[in-house]
CSV table of C-alpha atoms in Angstrom, one decimal:
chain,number,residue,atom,x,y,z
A,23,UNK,CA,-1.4,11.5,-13.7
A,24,UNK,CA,0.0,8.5,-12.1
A,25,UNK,CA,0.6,5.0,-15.0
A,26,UNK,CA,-1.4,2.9,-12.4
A,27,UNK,CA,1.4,0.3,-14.2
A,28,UNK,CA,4.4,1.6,-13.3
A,29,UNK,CA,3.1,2.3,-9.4
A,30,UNK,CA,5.6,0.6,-6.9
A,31,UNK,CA,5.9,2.4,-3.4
A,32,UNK,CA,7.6,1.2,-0.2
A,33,UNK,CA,5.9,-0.7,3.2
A,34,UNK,CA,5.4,2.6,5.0
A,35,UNK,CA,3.7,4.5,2.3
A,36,UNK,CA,1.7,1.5,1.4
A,37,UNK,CA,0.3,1.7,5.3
A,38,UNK,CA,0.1,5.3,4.9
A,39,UNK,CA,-2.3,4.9,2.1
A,40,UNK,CA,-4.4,1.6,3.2
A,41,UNK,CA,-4.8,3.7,7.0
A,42,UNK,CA,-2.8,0.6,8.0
A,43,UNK,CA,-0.1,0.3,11.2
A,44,UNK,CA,3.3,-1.5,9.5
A,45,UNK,CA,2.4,-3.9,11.9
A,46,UNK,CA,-1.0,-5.1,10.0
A,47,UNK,CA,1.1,-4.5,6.4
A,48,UNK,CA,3.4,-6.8,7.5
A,49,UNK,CA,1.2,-9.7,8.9
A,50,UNK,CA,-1.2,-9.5,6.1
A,51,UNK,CA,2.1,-9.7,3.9
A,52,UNK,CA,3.3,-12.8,6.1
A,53,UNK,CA,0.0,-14.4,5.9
A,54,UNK,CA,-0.4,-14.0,1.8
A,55,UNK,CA,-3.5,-12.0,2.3
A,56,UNK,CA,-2.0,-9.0,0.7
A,57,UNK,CA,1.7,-10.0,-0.3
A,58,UNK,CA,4.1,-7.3,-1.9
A,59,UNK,CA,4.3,-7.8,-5.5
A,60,UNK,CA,8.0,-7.2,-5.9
A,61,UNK,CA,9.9,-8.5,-2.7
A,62,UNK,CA,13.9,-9.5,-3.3
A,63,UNK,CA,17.3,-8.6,-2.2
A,64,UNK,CA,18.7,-5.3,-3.1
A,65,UNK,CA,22.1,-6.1,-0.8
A,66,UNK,CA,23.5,-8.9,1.2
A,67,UNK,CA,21.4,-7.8,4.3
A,68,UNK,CA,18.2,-5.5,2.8
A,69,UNK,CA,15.7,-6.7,1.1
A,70,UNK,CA,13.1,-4.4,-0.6
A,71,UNK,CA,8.9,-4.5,-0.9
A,72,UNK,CA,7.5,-2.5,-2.9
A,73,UNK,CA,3.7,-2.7,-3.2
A,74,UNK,CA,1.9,-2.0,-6.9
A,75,UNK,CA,-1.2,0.2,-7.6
A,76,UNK,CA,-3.3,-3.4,-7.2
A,77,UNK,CA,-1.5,-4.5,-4.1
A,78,UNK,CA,-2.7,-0.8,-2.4
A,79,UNK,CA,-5.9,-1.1,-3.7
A,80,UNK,CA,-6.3,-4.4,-2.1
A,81,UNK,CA,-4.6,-3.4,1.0
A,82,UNK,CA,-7.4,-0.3,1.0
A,83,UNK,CA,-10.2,-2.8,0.5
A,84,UNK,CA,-9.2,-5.3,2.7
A,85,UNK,CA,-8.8,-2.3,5.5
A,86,UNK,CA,-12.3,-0.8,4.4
A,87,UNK,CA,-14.0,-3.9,5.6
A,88,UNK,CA,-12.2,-4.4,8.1
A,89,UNK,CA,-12.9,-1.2,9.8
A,90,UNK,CA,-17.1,-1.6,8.4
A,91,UNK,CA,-16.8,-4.8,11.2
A,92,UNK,CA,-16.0,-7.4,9.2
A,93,UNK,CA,-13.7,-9.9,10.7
A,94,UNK,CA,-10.1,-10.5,9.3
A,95,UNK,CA,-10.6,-14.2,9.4
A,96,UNK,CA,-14.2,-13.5,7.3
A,97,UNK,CA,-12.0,-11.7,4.8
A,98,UNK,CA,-10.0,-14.6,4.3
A,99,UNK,CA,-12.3,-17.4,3.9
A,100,UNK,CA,-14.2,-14.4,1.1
A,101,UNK,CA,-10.5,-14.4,-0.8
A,102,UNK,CA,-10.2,-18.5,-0.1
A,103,UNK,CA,-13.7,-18.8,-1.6
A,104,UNK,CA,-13.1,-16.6,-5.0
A,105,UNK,CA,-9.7,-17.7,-5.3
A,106,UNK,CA,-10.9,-21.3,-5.7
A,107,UNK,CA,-13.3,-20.0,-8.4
A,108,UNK,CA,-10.5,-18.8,-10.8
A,109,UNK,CA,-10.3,-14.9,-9.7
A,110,UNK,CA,-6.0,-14.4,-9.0
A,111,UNK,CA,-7.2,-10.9,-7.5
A,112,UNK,CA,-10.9,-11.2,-5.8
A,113,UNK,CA,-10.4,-8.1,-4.0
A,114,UNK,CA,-9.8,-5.9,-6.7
A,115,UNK,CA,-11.7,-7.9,-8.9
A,116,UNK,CA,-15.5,-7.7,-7.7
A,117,UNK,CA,-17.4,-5.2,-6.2
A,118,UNK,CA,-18.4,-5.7,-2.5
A,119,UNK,CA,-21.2,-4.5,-0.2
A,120,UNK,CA,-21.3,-4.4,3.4
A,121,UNK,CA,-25.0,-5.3,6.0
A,122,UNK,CA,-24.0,-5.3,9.0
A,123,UNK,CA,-21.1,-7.8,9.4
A,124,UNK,CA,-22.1,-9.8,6.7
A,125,UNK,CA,-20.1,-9.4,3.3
A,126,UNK,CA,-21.5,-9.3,0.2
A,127,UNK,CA,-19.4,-9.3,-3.4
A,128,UNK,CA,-20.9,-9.0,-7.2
A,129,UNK,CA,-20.2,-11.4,-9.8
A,130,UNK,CA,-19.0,-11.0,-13.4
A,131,UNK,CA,-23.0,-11.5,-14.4
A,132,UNK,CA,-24.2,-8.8,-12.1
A,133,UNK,CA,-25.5,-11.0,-9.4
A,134,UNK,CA,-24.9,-10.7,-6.1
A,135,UNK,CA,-23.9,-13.3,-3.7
A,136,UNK,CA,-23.4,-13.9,0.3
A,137,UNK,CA,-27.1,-14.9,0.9
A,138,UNK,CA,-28.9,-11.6,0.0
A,139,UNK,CA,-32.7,-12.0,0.0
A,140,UNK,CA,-34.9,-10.6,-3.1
A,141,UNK,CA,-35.7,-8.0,-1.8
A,142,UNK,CA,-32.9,-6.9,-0.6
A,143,UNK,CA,-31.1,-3.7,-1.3
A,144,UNK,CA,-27.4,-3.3,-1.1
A,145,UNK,CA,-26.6,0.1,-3.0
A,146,UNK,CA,-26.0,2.5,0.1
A,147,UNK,CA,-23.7,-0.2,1.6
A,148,UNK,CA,-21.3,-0.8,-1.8
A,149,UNK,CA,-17.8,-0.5,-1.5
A,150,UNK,CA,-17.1,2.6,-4.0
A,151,UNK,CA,-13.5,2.3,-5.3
A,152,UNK,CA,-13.5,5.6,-6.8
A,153,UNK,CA,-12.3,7.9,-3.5
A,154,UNK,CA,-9.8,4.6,-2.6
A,155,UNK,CA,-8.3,4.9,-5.9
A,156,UNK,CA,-8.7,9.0,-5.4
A,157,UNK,CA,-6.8,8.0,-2.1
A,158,UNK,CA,-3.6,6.3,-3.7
A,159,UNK,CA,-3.2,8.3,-6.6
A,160,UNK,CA,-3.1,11.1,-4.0
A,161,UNK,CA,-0.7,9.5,-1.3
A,162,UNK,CA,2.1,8.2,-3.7
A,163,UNK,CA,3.3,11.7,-4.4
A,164,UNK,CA,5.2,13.9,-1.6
A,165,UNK,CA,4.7,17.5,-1.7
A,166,UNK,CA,6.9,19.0,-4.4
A,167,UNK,CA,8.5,21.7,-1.7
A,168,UNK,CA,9.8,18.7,0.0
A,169,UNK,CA,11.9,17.5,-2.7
A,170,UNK,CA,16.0,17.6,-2.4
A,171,UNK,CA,15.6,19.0,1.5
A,172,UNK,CA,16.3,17.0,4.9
A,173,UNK,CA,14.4,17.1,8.1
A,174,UNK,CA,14.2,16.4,11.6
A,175,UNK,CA,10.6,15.3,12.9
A,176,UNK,CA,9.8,14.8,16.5
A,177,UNK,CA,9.4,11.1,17.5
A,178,UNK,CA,10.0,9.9,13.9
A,179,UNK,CA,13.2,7.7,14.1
A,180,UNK,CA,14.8,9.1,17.3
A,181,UNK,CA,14.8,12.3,15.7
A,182,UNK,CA,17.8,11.8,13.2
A,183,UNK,CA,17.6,13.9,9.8
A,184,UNK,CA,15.4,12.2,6.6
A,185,UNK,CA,15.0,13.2,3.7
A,186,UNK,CA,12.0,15.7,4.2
A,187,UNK,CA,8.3,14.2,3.1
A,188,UNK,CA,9.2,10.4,4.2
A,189,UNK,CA,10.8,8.1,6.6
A,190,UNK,CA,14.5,7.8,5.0
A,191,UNK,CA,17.5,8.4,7.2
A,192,UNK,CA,19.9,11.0,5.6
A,193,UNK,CA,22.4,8.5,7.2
A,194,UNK,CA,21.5,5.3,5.4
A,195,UNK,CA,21.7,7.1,1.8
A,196,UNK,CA,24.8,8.0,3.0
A,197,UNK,CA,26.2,5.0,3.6
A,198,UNK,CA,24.5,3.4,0.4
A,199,UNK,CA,26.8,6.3,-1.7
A,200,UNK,CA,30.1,5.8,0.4
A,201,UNK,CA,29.6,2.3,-0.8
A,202,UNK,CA,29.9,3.0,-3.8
A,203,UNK,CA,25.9,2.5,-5.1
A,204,UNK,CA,25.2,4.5,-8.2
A,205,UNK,CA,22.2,6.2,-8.4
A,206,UNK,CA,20.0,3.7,-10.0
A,207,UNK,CA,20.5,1.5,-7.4
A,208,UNK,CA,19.8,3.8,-4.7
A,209,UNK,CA,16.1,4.9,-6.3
A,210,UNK,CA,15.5,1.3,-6.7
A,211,UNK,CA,16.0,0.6,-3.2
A,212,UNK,CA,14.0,3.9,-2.0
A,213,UNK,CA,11.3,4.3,-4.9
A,214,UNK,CA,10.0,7.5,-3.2
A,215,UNK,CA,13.5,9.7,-3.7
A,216,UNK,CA,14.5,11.6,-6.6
A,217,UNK,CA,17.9,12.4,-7.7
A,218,UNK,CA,17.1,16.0,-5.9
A,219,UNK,CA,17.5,14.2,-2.6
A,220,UNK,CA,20.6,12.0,-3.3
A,221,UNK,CA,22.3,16.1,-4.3
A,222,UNK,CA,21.9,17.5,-0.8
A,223,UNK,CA,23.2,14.1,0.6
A,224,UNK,CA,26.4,14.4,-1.6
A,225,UNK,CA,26.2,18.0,-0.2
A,226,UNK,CA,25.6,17.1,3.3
A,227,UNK,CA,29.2,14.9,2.7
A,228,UNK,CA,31.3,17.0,1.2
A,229,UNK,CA,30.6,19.4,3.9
């Protein structure tokens, strides 16, 4: 069970989750539509983002509209307007509903807003949260069989080993533990190792 608290994982596996390019991670970052919750400086020339279980929920949300038609600049003025009505998070605070293009979100009080008629019925189009939250719980944990091995993918980085499962050059662990990093250090700057992988790099360099 993953302590939805606790939750940080890196850029890539943050647009892994969301069905996101780094590209749109990135910009919506840049633009503060969906910043990184932690963002600092591990070293002199790296810093580190690491996205929460809130951030990736938001990151899902905002995506899910997007791809239901809804423009990315209607998406902002939605966050402007909510954010000016006290909500920190508004899209992992309300419930939304897509018609069309038009955007629909729920209050506190039950009430619907975005200029829905009477008569009006919204339920097929709600935003169900259940099979996004499903989604992240499910894409922040590699494979166990993947754990403490190295591989080479096709395409992925020129082809250079990583440690099997994600996106993390062999090389630049290895140059993290020649410097003289201890291991804390290293799983703070790569949330998605374990201390299985840092062994077959130490292997890999004593060979």
């Amino acid at each position: 069970m993953v302590d939805e608290r606790l939750l940080a994982v890196t850029r890539d596996t943050a647009a892994k989750i969301a069905r996101l390019s780094l590209r749109q991670v990135d910009y919506w970052a840049k633009t503060d539509l969906v910043p990184a919750s932690i963002d600092g400086a591990v070293s002199a020339s790296r810093r580190i983002h690491l996205y929460s279980f809130l951030d990736l929920l938001a990151l899902s949300v905002a995506a899910e509209l997007k791809q239901r038609g809804v423009s990315l600049q209607h998406i902002r003025q939605i966050v402007r307007h909510l954010k000016s009505r006290g909500y920190d998070r508004p899209l992992t605070q309300l419930a939304y509903a897509t018609i069309g293009k038009q955007v629909y979100f729920q209050l506190e009080d039950g009430t619907w807003e975005g200029g829905l008629r009477p008569d009006q019925i919204v339920l097929h189009e709600v935003l169900n949260l259940r099979p996004i939250r499903d989604r992240i719980t499910e894409g922040v944990h590699r494979d166990r069989a993947q754990v403490g091995r190295t591989e080479r993918r096709r395409g992925a980085l020129g082809s250079k080993p990583v440690l099997a499962g994600t996106r993390i050059p062999v090389d630049t662990v290895r140059r993290y533990l020649q410097a003289g990093r201890s291991e804390a250090e290293v799983l703070a700057a790569y949330p998605d190792l374990t201390e299985a992988d840092l062994e077959v790099v130490r292997r890999d360099m004593a060979v």
